[in-house]
XYZ file of N, CA and C in Angstrom:
519
model
N 90.993 106.325 102.235
C 90.134 106.782 103.636
C 89.187 106.492 102.877
N 87.318 106.672 103.625
C 86.013 106.285 102.933
C 85.797 105.050 102.943
N 86.732 104.289 102.343
C 86.482 103.250 101.640
C 86.758 101.534 103.166
N 85.816 100.445 103.157
C 85.948 99.836 104.322
C 87.197 98.861 103.718
N 87.047 97.783 104.370
C 88.367 96.390 104.187
C 87.903 95.758 102.556
N 86.391 95.374 102.555
C 85.951 94.792 101.403
C 86.560 95.432 100.254
N 86.610 96.312 99.753
C 87.692 96.543 99.038
C 89.117 96.333 98.565
N 89.479 95.286 99.130
C 90.131 94.606 99.807
C 90.236 93.102 99.802
N 89.148 92.738 99.340
C 88.239 91.550 99.561
C 89.173 90.324 98.349
N 89.389 90.717 97.388
C 90.314 90.124 96.099
C 91.885 89.825 97.124
N 92.496 90.663 97.544
C 94.163 90.674 98.260
C 92.928 89.330 99.393
N 92.566 89.712 99.927
C 92.038 88.664 101.144
C 91.958 87.513 100.859
N 91.125 86.974 99.455
C 90.572 85.746 99.198
C 92.383 85.306 98.415
N 92.632 85.763 97.940
C 94.132 85.176 97.529
C 94.963 85.359 98.728
N 95.133 85.772 99.584
C 96.164 84.844 101.089
C 95.286 83.695 101.883
N 94.108 84.028 101.264
C 93.775 82.765 101.837
C 93.859 81.243 101.109
N 94.097 81.830 99.984
C 94.020 80.076 99.189
C 95.907 79.748 98.875
N 96.398 81.133 99.540
C 97.777 80.870 99.476
C 97.972 80.164 101.507
N 96.890 80.382 102.093
C 97.083 79.160 103.215
C 97.118 80.258 104.850
N 97.685 81.656 103.944
C 97.408 82.464 104.871
C 96.440 82.944 106.359
N 96.066 83.335 107.239
C 95.500 83.965 107.954
C 95.024 85.238 107.820
N 93.745 85.933 107.498
C 93.448 87.211 107.640
C 92.676 87.364 108.868
N 93.225 88.710 109.641
C 92.727 88.853 110.177
C 92.204 90.664 110.266
N 90.717 91.152 109.715
C 90.350 92.045 109.653
C 89.891 92.941 110.921
N 90.337 94.036 110.784
C 89.825 94.936 112.273
C 88.782 96.062 111.941
N 87.314 95.356 112.148
C 86.148 96.181 111.710
C 86.322 97.108 112.485
N 87.031 97.843 113.713
C 86.710 98.908 114.306
C 86.872 99.964 113.346
N 88.100 99.471 112.155
C 88.407 100.958 111.652
C 87.415 101.429 111.145
N 86.318 100.564 110.394
C 85.143 101.301 109.872
C 85.631 101.747 108.437
N 85.225 102.893 107.993
C 85.836 103.836 107.282
C 86.990 104.789 106.984
N 87.543 104.465 107.892
C 89.183 105.133 108.122
C 89.157 106.345 108.831
N 87.861 106.724 108.783
C 87.950 108.485 108.899
C 88.509 109.117 110.127
N 89.633 108.260 111.488
C 89.822 108.597 111.886
C 91.003 109.373 112.460
N 91.435 109.737 112.882
C 93.100 110.026 112.636
C 93.467 108.996 112.797
N 95.125 109.367 112.121
C 96.239 108.344 112.257
C 96.450 107.754 113.782
N 96.459 108.204 114.473
C 96.954 108.423 115.965
C 95.718 107.057 116.278
N 94.438 107.753 116.333
C 93.304 107.093 116.839
C 93.318 105.911 116.085
N 93.368 105.596 114.639
C 93.139 104.227 114.136
C 94.462 103.170 114.568
N 95.691 103.689 114.980
C 97.346 103.197 115.153
C 96.725 102.647 116.740
N 96.202 103.103 117.276
C 95.693 102.300 118.903
C 95.018 101.249 119.053
N 94.116 101.500 117.620
C 92.857 100.196 117.481
C 93.806 99.518 116.806
N 94.012 99.349 116.239
C 94.879 98.128 115.337
C 95.987 97.722 116.563
N 96.360 98.268 117.054
C 97.335 97.842 118.546
C 96.373 97.086 119.796
N 95.358 97.449 119.465
C 94.268 97.448 120.825
C 93.867 95.682 120.258
N 93.844 95.653 118.930
C 93.024 94.240 118.037
C 94.557 93.102 118.124
N 95.597 93.653 118.312
C 96.550 92.538 117.866
C 96.673 92.265 119.929
N 96.410 92.939 120.548
C 96.910 92.562 122.086
C 95.990 91.746 122.504
N 94.398 92.097 122.158
C 93.190 91.212 122.231
C 93.288 89.800 121.757
N 93.813 89.829 120.919
C 93.955 88.612 120.292
C 95.433 88.296 120.249
N 95.896 88.265 120.736
C 97.099 87.552 121.288
C 97.793 87.239 119.672
N 97.995 88.354 118.947
C 98.310 88.239 117.339
C 100.064 88.625 117.632
N 100.676 87.716 116.510
C 102.651 88.008 117.068
C 102.841 87.362 115.501
N 103.905 88.046 115.131
C 104.948 87.810 113.938
C 103.417 88.338 112.595
N 102.824 89.459 113.022
C 101.620 89.981 112.050
C 102.479 90.452 111.098
N 101.985 90.954 109.537
C 102.537 91.193 109.024
C 100.891 91.863 108.164
N 101.086 93.196 108.629
C 100.793 94.192 108.303
C 100.169 94.357 106.516
N 99.126 94.276 106.346
C 98.740 94.966 104.878
C 97.942 95.887 104.875
N 98.214 96.770 104.225
C 97.364 98.704 104.819
C 97.803 99.498 103.369
N 96.162 99.654 103.009
C 96.395 100.846 101.999
C 96.561 102.199 102.425
N 96.680 102.883 101.550
C 97.265 104.627 101.373
C 97.085 104.934 102.941
N 96.284 105.443 103.592
C 96.213 105.902 104.856
C 96.411 104.991 106.164
N 95.713 103.876 105.930
C 96.279 102.416 106.505
C 97.548 102.363 106.334
N 98.475 102.275 105.732
C 99.948 102.614 106.045
C 100.407 103.298 106.455
N 99.780 104.520 107.137
C 100.267 105.605 107.955
C 100.012 104.705 109.440
N 99.170 104.187 109.735
C 98.426 104.055 111.141
C 99.321 102.396 110.827
N 99.870 102.221 110.323
C 100.503 100.327 109.841
C 101.944 101.096 110.349
N 102.484 101.783 110.072
C 103.296 102.050 110.547
C 104.048 102.767 111.818
N 102.566 103.992 112.389
C 102.466 104.175 113.378
C 102.527 102.767 114.665
N 101.402 101.469 114.200
C 101.358 100.526 115.559
C 103.598 100.223 115.306
N 104.059 100.167 114.259
C 105.448 99.539 114.257
C 106.086 99.749 115.271
N 105.808 101.188 115.604
C 106.971 102.280 116.147
C 106.281 102.473 117.855
N 105.099 101.704 118.491
C 104.299 101.860 119.371
C 104.295 100.889 119.974
N 103.449 100.593 121.472
C 103.540 99.841 121.775
C 103.304 97.873 121.358
N 102.782 98.058 120.843
C 102.229 96.617 119.743
C 103.592 96.349 118.702
N 104.281 97.465 118.310
C 105.321 96.753 117.759
C 106.590 95.306 117.742
N 106.085 95.055 119.057
C 106.564 93.376 119.002
C 106.112 92.535 118.291
N 104.556 92.931 117.956
C 103.986 92.548 117.161
C 103.937 91.791 115.583
N 104.554 93.194 115.353
C 104.493 92.883 114.120
C 105.482 92.965 113.631
N 105.422 92.022 112.332
C 107.537 91.499 111.808
C 107.570 92.339 110.394
N 106.717 92.973 109.998
C 106.508 93.711 108.648
C 105.672 94.015 108.376
N 105.341 95.216 107.498
C 104.295 95.511 106.711
C 104.562 95.795 105.331
N 103.102 95.290 104.578
C 102.840 95.927 102.792
C 102.024 97.062 102.789
N 102.569 97.727 102.424
C 101.962 99.220 102.306
C 101.192 99.593 101.244
N 100.694 100.120 100.733
C 100.126 100.053 99.258
C 99.875 101.775 99.039
N 100.258 101.981 97.723
C 99.500 103.558 97.676
C 99.970 103.930 99.409
N 100.914 104.594 99.859
C 100.422 104.876 101.021
C 101.012 106.307 100.824
N 100.769 107.547 101.236
C 101.300 108.941 101.286
C 102.366 109.119 102.751
N 103.716 108.233 102.649
C 104.537 108.510 104.009
C 104.441 110.274 103.689
N 104.957 111.060 102.819
C 105.418 111.718 102.700
C 104.262 112.612 103.054
N 102.916 112.797 102.874
C 101.727 113.647 102.799
C 101.592 113.938 101.560
N 100.399 114.394 100.824
C 100.502 115.224 99.352
C 100.208 116.563 99.878
N 100.079 117.209 98.416
C 100.605 118.563 98.178
C 98.867 119.125 98.334
N 98.327 118.184 97.423
C 96.527 118.152 97.316
C 95.708 118.289 98.748
N 96.177 118.052 99.655
C 95.733 118.102 101.164
C 95.800 119.013 101.600
N 96.954 120.266 101.097
C 96.524 121.789 101.553
C 95.275 122.339 100.682
N 94.918 122.072 100.223
C 93.637 122.720 99.292
C 92.213 121.739 99.615
N 92.315 121.082 100.743
C 91.005 120.642 100.908
C 90.378 121.172 102.400
N 89.210 120.869 102.514
C 88.411 122.142 103.101
C 88.895 121.056 104.593
N 88.005 119.902 104.382
C 88.359 118.833 105.263
C 89.062 118.034 106.197
N 89.553 118.279 107.615
C 90.124 118.745 108.310
C 90.938 117.155 107.976
N 90.014 116.337 108.402
C 90.184 114.485 108.117
C 91.558 114.469 106.962
N 91.236 115.252 106.014
C 92.236 114.952 104.658
C 93.256 116.059 104.584
N 92.902 117.556 105.713
C 94.147 118.030 105.445
C 95.423 117.903 106.319
N 94.763 116.790 107.033
C 96.115 115.751 107.985
C 96.992 115.095 106.483
N 96.712 114.749 105.657
C 97.805 114.210 104.421
C 98.781 115.335 103.790
N 98.375 116.472 104.468
C 99.502 118.146 104.028
C 100.640 117.657 104.463
N 102.046 117.211 103.382
C 103.221 117.153 104.075
C 103.842 118.429 104.866
N 103.195 119.075 105.362
C 103.703 120.216 106.952
C 103.087 119.444 107.922
N 102.237 118.462 108.043
C 100.843 118.419 108.970
C 101.468 117.331 109.961
N 101.863 118.095 111.178
C 102.748 117.618 112.292
C 102.688 116.185 112.058
N 101.681 114.957 112.003
C 101.704 113.241 112.191
C 102.059 112.867 110.738
N 102.437 113.954 109.775
C 103.136 113.233 108.908
C 104.720 113.211 108.905
N 104.706 114.640 109.281
C 106.546 115.238 109.944
C 106.556 114.119 110.569
N 106.135 113.816 111.763
C 106.376 113.263 112.744
C 106.826 111.489 112.374
N 105.983 111.003 111.396
C 106.011 109.545 110.877
C 107.054 109.563 109.891
N 107.951 110.710 109.196
C 109.151 110.505 108.602
C 109.854 110.353 109.022
N 109.756 111.471 110.309
C 111.336 111.111 111.023
C 111.449 109.790 111.925
N 110.667 109.047 111.826
C 110.925 107.895 112.727
C 111.170 106.747 111.851
N 112.830 106.810 111.469
C 113.375 105.665 110.519
C 113.546 104.808 110.991
N 113.424 104.051 111.829
C 113.759 102.263 112.397
C 113.256 101.158 112.138
N 111.994 101.726 111.701
C 110.699 100.727 110.754
C 111.538 100.605 109.438
N 111.238 101.260 108.957
C 111.050 101.220 107.624
C 112.143 99.990 106.493
N 112.898 100.358 107.445
C 113.501 98.082 106.678
C 112.397 97.161 107.309
N 111.281 97.355 107.679
C 111.080 95.945 107.758
C 109.121 96.654 106.743
N 109.418 97.321 105.673
C 108.364 98.081 105.122
C 108.384 97.788 104.295
N 107.719 97.161 103.011
C 107.782 97.416 101.832
C 107.040 98.259 100.665
N 106.974 99.367 100.474
C 105.967 100.188 100.039
C 106.013 99.723 98.422
N 104.603 99.739 98.079
C 104.698 99.399 96.835
C 103.746 100.501 95.714
N 103.363 100.871 95.010
C 103.090 102.477 94.359
C 103.281 102.309 92.860
N 102.005 102.560 92.319
C 102.193 103.402 91.213
C 102.999 104.254 90.464
N 103.403 103.986 89.544
C 103.796 105.525 88.988
C 103.249 106.874 88.702
N 102.565 106.709 88.054
C 101.321 107.782 89.164
C 101.000 107.851 89.390
N 100.154 108.213 91.160
C 98.811 108.005 91.759
C 98.527 109.950 91.082
N 97.036 109.866 90.956
C 96.588 110.885 91.068
C 96.351 111.624 92.542
N 96.223 110.907 94.274
C 96.335 111.322 95.345
C 97.408 111.297 95.902
N 98.605 111.009 95.485
C 99.297 111.134 95.920
C 100.924 111.367 94.494
N 100.755 112.809 94.125
C 102.230 113.232 93.111
C 103.167 112.664 93.769
N 103.306 113.458 94.821
C 104.832 113.233 95.486
C 105.376 111.568 94.902
N 104.154 110.709 94.863
C 104.581 109.253 95.263
C 104.952 108.621 96.680
N 104.939 107.008 96.619
C 105.178 106.627 98.034
C 106.224 105.978 98.067
N 107.338 106.407 98.292
C 108.594 105.857 98.273
C 109.421 106.223 99.873
N 109.726 105.825 100.485
C 110.052 105.765 101.636
C 111.593 105.268 101.999
N 112.068 105.976 102.289
C 113.331 106.079 102.567
C 113.891 104.616 103.777
N 114.548 103.980 103.044
C 114.977 102.106 103.955
C 114.359 101.551 103.723
N 113.086 101.218 103.487
C 112.057 100.444 102.818
C 113.089 99.917 101.653
N 112.175 98.665 101.316
C 111.790 98.628 100.020
C 110.822 99.089 99.052
N 111.271 99.084 97.643
C 110.370 100.611 97.197
C 110.221 99.882 96.201
N 108.823 99.514 95.636
C 108.329 99.105 94.563
C 107.737 100.122 93.984
N 108.328 100.360 92.485
C 107.319 101.461 91.666
C 106.595 101.041 90.544
N 105.579 100.676 90.584
C 104.926 99.783 88.889
C 104.368 100.540 88.436
N 104.846 100.142 86.965
C 104.596 100.518 85.779
C 102.818 100.979 85.443
N 102.422 101.014 85.922
C 100.725 101.644 86.007
C 100.394 103.003 86.486
N 99.384 103.460 86.547
C 98.309 104.551 87.421
C 97.813 103.710 88.018
N 96.695 105.132 88.858
C 96.044 104.581 90.324
C 96.772 104.760 91.084
N 95.262 104.589 92.471
C 95.580 104.736 93.829
C 94.791 103.486 94.244
N 93.936 103.173 93.374
C 92.968 101.808 93.739
C 93.491 100.333 93.052
N 93.643 100.667 91.777
C 93.303 100.205 90.735
C 95.276 99.309 91.050
N 96.099 99.292 91.693
C 97.145 98.705 92.024
C 96.681 97.618 93.135
N 95.700 97.514 93.707
C 95.170 96.867 94.848
C 95.460 95.124 93.777
N 95.084 95.612 93.252
C 94.405 93.431 92.578
C 96.504 93.409 91.455
N 97.658 94.558 91.338
C 98.264 93.873 90.429
C 98.491 92.453 90.612
N 99.155 92.138 89.799
C 99.896 90.708 90.652
C 101.191 90.769 91.369
N 101.908 92.258 91.022
C 103.423 92.201 91.891
C 102.990 92.377 93.766
N 102.193 92.984 93.938
C 100.874 92.996 95.054
C 101.363 91.411 95.905
N 100.488 90.894 95.144
C 100.685 89.362 95.661
C 102.032 88.770 96.146
N 102.439 88.718 94.982
C 104.335 88.327 94.637
C 105.079 89.071 96.370
N 105.093 90.291 96.311
C 105.656 90.912 97.370
C 105.312 90.259 98.948
N 103.932 90.000 98.862
C 103.602 89.558 100.412
C 104.014 88.658 100.250
N 104.134 87.596 99.436
C 104.259 86.356 99.370
C 105.600 86.442 99.989
N 107.072 87.094 99.390
C 108.026 87.437 99.691
C 108.223 87.533 101.265
N 108.099 88.530 101.976
C 107.564 89.031 103.036
C 106.782 87.827 103.702
N 105.861 86.863 103.683
C 105.510 85.672 104.188
C 106.513 84.611 104.568
N 107.668 84.706 103.752
C 108.390 83.695 103.345
C 108.858 83.370 105.481
């Protein structure tokens, strides 16, 4: 949250180098909208650009929006998702944060609870996360997904981890 897509530039560059087209959803800007609105914006983008067989690559809150896309009207357009450091079960720290946009990450928030109950798409998700994430102490394990726990720490540092690109290469096969 609060970061633009540019902090994922090294990953985008690596994907391009391997011959994969990358589409950035600029309208998301700094990811400050509610997850449901973000998902609608992504679905609109996929439909307007007639994209199919898409692999979503999302970090943190973006993974929540991505899962919602996979369960919504654009579901048939998405093959899979690589979710990096996504708080699928929320974060206990969110309860103490005065900002509404961050409180939405509470494990008790209806949007988190609702996404947790939507199990049917989890098999098409690879959740990759650090052993210790200071923003998501509960971790990012997702029932039914392929879960990849990296022996490192951090919420952003893992974006540069070689295993992220390796998992993406497997999804793209």
